[in-house]
Short mmCIF file of C-alpha atoms in Angstrom, two decimals:
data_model
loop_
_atom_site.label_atom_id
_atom_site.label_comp_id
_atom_site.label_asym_id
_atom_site.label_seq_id
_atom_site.Cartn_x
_atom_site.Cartn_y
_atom_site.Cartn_z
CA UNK A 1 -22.61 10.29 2.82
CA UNK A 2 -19.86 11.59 5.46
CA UNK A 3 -17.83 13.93 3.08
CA UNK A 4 -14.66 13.30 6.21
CA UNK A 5 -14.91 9.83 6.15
CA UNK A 6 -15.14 10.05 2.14
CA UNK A 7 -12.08 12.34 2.09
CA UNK A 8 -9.90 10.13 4.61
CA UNK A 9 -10.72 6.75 2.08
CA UNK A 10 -9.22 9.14 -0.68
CA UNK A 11 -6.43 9.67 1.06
CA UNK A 12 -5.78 6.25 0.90
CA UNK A 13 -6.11 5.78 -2.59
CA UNK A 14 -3.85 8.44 -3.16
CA UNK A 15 -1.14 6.64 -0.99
CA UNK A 16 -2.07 3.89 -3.90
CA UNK A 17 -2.06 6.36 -6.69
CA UNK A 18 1.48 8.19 -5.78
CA UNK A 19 3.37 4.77 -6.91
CA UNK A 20 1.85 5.42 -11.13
CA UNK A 21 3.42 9.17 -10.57
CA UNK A 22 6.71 7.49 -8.85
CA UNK A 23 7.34 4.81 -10.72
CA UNK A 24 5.88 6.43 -14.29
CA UNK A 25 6.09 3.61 -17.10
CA UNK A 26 8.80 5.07 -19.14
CA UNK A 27 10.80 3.56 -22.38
CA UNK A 28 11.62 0.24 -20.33
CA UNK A 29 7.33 -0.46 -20.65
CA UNK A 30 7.54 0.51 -24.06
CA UNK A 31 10.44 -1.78 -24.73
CA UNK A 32 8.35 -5.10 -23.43
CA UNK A 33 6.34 -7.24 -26.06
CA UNK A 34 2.56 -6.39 -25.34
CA UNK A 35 -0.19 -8.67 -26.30
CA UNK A 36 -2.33 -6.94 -29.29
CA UNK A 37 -5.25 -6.16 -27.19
CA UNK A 38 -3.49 -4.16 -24.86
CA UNK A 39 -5.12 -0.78 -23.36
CA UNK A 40 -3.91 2.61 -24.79
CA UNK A 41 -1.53 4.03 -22.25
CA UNK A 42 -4.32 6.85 -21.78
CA UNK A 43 -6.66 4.43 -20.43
CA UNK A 44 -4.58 3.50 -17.20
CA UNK A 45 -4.54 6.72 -15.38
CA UNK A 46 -8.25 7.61 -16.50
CA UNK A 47 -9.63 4.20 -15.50
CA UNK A 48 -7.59 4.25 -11.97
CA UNK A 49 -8.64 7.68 -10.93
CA UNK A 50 -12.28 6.55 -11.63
CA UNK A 51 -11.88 3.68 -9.59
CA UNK A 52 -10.34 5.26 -7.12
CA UNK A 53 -12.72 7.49 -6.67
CA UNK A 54 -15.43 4.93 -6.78
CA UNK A 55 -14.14 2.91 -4.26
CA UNK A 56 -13.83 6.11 -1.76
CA UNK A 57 -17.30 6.96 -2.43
CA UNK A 58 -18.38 2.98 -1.90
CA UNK A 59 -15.95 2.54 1.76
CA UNK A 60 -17.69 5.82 2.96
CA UNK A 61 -21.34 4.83 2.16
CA UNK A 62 -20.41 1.63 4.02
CA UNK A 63 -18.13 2.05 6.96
CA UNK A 64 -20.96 2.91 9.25
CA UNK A 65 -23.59 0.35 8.65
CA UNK A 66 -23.89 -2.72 10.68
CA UNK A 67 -21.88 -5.80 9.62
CA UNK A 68 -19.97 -3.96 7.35
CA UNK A 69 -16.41 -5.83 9.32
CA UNK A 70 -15.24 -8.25 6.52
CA UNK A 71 -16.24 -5.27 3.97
CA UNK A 72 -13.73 -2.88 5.60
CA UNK A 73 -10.74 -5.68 6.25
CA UNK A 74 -11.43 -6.81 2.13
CA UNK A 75 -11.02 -3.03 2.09
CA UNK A 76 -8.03 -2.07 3.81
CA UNK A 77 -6.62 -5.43 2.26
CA UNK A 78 -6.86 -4.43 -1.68
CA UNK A 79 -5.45 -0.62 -1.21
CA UNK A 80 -2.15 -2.43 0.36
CA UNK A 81 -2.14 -5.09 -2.54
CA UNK A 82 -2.74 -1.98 -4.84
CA UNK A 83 -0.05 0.14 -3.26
CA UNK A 84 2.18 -2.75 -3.97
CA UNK A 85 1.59 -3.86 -7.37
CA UNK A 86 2.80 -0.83 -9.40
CA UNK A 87 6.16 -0.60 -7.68
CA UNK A 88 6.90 -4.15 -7.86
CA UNK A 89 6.20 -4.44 -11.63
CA UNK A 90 7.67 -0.74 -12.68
CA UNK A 91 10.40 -0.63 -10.03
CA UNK A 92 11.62 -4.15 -9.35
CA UNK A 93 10.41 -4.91 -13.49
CA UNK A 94 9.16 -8.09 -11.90
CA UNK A 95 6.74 -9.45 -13.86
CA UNK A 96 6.76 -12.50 -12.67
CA UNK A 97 6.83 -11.47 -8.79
CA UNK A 98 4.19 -9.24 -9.80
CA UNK A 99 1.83 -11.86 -10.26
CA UNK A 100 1.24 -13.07 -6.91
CA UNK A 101 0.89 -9.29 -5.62
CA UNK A 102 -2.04 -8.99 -8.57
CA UNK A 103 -3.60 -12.46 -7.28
CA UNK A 104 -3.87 -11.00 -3.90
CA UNK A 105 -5.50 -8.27 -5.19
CA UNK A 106 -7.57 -9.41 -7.35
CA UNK A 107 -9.03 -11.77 -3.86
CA UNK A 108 -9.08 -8.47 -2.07
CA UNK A 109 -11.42 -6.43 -4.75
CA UNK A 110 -13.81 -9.79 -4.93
CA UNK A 111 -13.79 -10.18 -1.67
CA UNK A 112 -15.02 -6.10 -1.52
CA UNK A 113 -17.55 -5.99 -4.62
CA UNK A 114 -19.63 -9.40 -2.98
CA UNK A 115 -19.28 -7.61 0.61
CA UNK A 116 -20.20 -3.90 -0.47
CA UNK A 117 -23.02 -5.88 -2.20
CA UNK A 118 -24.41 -7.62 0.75
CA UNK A 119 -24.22 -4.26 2.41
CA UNK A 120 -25.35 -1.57 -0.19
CA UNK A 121 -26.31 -1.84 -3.76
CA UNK A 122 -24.41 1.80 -5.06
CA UNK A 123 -21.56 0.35 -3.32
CA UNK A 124 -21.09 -3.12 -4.82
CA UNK A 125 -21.85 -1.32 -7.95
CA UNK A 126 -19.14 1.10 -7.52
CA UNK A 127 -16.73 -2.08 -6.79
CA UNK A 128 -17.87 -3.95 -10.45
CA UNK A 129 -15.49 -1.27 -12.46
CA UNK A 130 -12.40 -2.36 -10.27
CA UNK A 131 -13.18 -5.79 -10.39
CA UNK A 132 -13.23 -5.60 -14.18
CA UNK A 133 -10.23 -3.71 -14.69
CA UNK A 134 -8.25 -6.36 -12.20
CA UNK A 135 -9.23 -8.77 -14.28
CA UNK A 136 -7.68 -7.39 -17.22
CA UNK A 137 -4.63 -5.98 -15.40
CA UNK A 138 -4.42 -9.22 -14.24
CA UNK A 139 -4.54 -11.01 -17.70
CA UNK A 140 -2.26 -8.02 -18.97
CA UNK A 141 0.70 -9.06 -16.23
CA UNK A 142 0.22 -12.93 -17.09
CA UNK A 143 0.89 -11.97 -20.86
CA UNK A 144 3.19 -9.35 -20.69
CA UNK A 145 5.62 -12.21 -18.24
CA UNK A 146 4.92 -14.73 -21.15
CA UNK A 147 5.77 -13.12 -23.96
CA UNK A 148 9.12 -11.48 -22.40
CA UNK A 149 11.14 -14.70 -20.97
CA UNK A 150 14.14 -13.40 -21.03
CA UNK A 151 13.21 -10.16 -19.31
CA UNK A 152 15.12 -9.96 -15.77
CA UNK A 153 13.88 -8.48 -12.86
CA UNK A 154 16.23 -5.26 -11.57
CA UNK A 155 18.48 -5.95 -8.81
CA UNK A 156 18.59 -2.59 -7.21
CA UNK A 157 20.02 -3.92 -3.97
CA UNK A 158 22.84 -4.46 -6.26
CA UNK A 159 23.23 -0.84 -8.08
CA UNK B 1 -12.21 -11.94 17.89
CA UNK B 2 -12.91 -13.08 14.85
CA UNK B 3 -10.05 -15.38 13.35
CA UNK B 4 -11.24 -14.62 9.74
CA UNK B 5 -11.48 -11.15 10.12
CA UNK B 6 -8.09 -10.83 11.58
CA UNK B 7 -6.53 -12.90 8.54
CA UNK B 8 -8.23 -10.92 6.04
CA UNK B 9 -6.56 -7.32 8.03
CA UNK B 10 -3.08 -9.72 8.37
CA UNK B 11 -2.99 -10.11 4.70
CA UNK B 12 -3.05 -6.95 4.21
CA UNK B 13 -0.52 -6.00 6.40
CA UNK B 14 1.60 -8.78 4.77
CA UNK B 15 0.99 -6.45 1.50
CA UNK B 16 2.82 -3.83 3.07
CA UNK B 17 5.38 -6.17 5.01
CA UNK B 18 6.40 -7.32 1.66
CA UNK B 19 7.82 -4.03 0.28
CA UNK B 20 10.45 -4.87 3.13
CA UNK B 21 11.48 -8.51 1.72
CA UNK B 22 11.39 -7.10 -2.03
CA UNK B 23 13.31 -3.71 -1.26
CA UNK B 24 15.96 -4.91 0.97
CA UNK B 25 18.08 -2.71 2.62
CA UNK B 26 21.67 -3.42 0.93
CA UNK B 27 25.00 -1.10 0.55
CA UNK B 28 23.75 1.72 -0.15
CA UNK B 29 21.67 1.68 3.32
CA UNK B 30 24.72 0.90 5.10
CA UNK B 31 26.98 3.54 3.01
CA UNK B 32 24.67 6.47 3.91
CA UNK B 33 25.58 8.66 7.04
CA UNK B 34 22.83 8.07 10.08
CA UNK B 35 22.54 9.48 13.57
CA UNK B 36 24.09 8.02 16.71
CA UNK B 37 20.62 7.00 17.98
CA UNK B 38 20.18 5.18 15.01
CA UNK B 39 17.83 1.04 16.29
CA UNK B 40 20.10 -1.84 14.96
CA UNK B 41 19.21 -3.66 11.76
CA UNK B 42 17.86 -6.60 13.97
CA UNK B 43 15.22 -4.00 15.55
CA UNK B 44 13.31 -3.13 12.17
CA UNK B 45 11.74 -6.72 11.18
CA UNK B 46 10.73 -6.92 15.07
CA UNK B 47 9.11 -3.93 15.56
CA UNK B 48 7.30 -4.39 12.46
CA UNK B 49 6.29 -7.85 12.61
CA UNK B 50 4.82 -6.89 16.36
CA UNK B 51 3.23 -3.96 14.61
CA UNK B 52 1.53 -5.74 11.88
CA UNK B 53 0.35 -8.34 14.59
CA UNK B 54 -1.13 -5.88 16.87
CA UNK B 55 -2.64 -3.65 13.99
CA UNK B 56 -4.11 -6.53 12.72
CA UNK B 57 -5.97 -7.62 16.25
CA UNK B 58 -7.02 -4.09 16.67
CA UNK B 59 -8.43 -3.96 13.29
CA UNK B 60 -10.49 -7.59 13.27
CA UNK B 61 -11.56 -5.91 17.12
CA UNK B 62 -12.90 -3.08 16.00
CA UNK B 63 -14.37 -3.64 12.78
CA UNK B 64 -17.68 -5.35 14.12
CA UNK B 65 -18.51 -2.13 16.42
CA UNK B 66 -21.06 0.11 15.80
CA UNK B 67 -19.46 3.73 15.03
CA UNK B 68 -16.01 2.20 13.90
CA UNK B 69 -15.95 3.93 10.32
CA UNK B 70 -13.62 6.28 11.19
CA UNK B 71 -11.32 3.46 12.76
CA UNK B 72 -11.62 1.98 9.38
CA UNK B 73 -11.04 4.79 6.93
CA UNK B 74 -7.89 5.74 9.38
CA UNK B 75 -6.73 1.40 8.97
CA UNK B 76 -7.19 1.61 5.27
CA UNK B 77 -4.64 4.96 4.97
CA UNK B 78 -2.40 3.96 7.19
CA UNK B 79 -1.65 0.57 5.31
CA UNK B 80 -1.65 2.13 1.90
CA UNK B 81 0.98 5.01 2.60
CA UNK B 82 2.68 2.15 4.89
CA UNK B 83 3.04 -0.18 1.59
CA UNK B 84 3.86 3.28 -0.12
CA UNK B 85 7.22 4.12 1.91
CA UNK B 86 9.47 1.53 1.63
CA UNK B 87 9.52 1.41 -1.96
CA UNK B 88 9.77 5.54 -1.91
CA UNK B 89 12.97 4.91 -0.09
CA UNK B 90 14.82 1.68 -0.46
CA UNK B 91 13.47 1.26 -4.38
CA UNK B 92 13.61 5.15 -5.45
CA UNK B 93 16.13 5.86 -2.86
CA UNK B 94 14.34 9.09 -2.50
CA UNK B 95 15.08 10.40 1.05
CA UNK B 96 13.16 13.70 1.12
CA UNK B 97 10.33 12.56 -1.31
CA UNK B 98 9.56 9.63 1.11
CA UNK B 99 8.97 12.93 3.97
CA UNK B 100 5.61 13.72 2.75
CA UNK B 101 4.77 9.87 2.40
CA UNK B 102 6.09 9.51 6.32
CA UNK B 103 4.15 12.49 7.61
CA UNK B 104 0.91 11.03 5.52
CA UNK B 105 1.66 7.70 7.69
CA UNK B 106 2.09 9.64 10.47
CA UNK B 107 -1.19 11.14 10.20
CA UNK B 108 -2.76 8.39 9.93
CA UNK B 109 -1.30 6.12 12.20
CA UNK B 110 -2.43 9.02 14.66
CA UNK B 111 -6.21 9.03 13.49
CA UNK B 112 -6.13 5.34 14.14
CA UNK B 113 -4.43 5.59 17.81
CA UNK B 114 -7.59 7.79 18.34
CA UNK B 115 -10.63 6.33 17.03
CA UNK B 116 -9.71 2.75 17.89
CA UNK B 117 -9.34 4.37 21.38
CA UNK B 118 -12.89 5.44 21.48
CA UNK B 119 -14.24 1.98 20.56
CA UNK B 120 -11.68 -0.33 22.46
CA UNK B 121 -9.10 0.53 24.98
CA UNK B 122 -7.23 -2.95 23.61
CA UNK B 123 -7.20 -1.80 20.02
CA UNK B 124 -6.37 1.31 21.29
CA UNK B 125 -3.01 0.66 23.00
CA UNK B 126 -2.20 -2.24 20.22
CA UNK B 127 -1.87 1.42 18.22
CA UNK B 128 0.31 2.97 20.60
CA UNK B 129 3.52 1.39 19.86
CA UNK B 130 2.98 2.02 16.21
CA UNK B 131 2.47 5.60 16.74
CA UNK B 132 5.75 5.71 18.46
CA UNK B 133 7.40 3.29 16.07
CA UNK B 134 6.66 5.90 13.28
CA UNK B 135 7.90 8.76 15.32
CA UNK B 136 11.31 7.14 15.51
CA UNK B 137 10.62 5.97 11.86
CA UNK B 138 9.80 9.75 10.61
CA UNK B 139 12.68 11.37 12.88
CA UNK B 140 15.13 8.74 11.35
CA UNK B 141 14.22 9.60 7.73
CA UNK B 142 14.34 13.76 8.59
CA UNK B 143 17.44 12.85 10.02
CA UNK B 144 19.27 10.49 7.16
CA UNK B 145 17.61 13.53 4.28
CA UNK B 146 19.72 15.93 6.33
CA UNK B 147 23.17 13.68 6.75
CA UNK B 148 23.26 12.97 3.34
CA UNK B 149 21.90 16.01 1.28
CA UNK B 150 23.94 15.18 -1.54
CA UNK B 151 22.35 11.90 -2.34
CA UNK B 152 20.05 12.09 -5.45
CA UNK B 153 17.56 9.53 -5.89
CA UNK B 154 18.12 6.26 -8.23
CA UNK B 155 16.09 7.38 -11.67
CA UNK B 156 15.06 4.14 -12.56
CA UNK B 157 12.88 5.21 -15.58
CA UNK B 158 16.20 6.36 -17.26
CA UNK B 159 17.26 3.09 -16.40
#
């Protein structure tokens, strides 16, 4: 593996990563009504700096074999989704806009773990962890909009 | 080209266009103090709806060619600290903490002026006005952190 090419798709999942540290969850997150089975708060930052790192790892293995096109553009497509998602729920407290932002996601990191499959075994494996914990993030947004109704987005336009 | 490729590297640039519908501008743009040479308000949606166009044609151009994982590690960072910025600044309202996000883009907005070069000289020049763009983009943020150095950023997690 190219340890450049491995560095420069870490870079990019930094970019992605700098929104938890700017927009950190805070006594507004605590506030909301959670469904029971929601994650300790120690599990988000551990689980998205191993996928994160995972997903570097499986764009650098890839990148430079044949047919790896639609791989890359499913890539390039789930870090922006990613990059999105955090500041939209914890800055904006949308979390209802947030939804479509995770549904695009969630596309993008399907559309990477069956393309890094066709392409490389490690690397659709190294996609599987993401696609998991989408899923869940996923479910976690849906629930956390339902059971807080009344919960308004912030108009910072407005402040 | 192909159309499905391009799509796929347009929705992800509509990941990143969207921090610019769900941040707006507002007041508090218009209240801070900016350089004569400032672009009009008009300019900003234009030059980045050309930019997301032409980024995603170079992307879905180069993708298919053999020794384009470079191109593609560059495309991926330059999208995720792209989607990164505007919320930095417009959500956070964080002029010089957005600096290192711009110089990131920068960086790799650069990288990808090069390496598309080296595969296609039409994905190459759909870089260059992106490269420039974030010149202005970079020079305008250096400039607004420095007019206005008594403007604290919005602490939304106290909110």
């Amino acid at each position: 593996m190219d340890i450049i090419l491995f560095l420069i798709f870490f870079a990019a999942t930094c970019g992605a990563a700098a929104t938890g540290m700017l927009f950190p969850t805070g006594e507004w997150y605590k506030s909301l009504n959670k469904p029971d089975w929601v994650p300790p708060d120690w599990v988000f930052p551990v689980a998205w700096t191993s996928i994160y790192l995972l997903i570097s790892f499986a764009g650098a293995r890839v990148a430079g074999l044949e047919g790896s096109a639609y791989a890359m553009a499913f890539w390039g497509m789930q870090i922006a989704f990613n990059a999105l998602w955090t500041p939209v729920f914890f800055g904006l407290r949308a979390l209802r806009k947030s939804l479509p932002v995770m549904a695009c996601l969630w596309v993008a990191v399907l559309g990477c773990t069956i393309t890094h499959f066709q392409l490389d075994l490690w690397a659709g494996l190294a996609f599987v962890p993401y696609l998991i914990w989408v899923t869940v993030a996923a479910a976690l947004n849906l629930s956390v909009a339902r059971l807080n109704p009344d919960q308004e987005p912030l108009e910072i336009s407005s402040i």
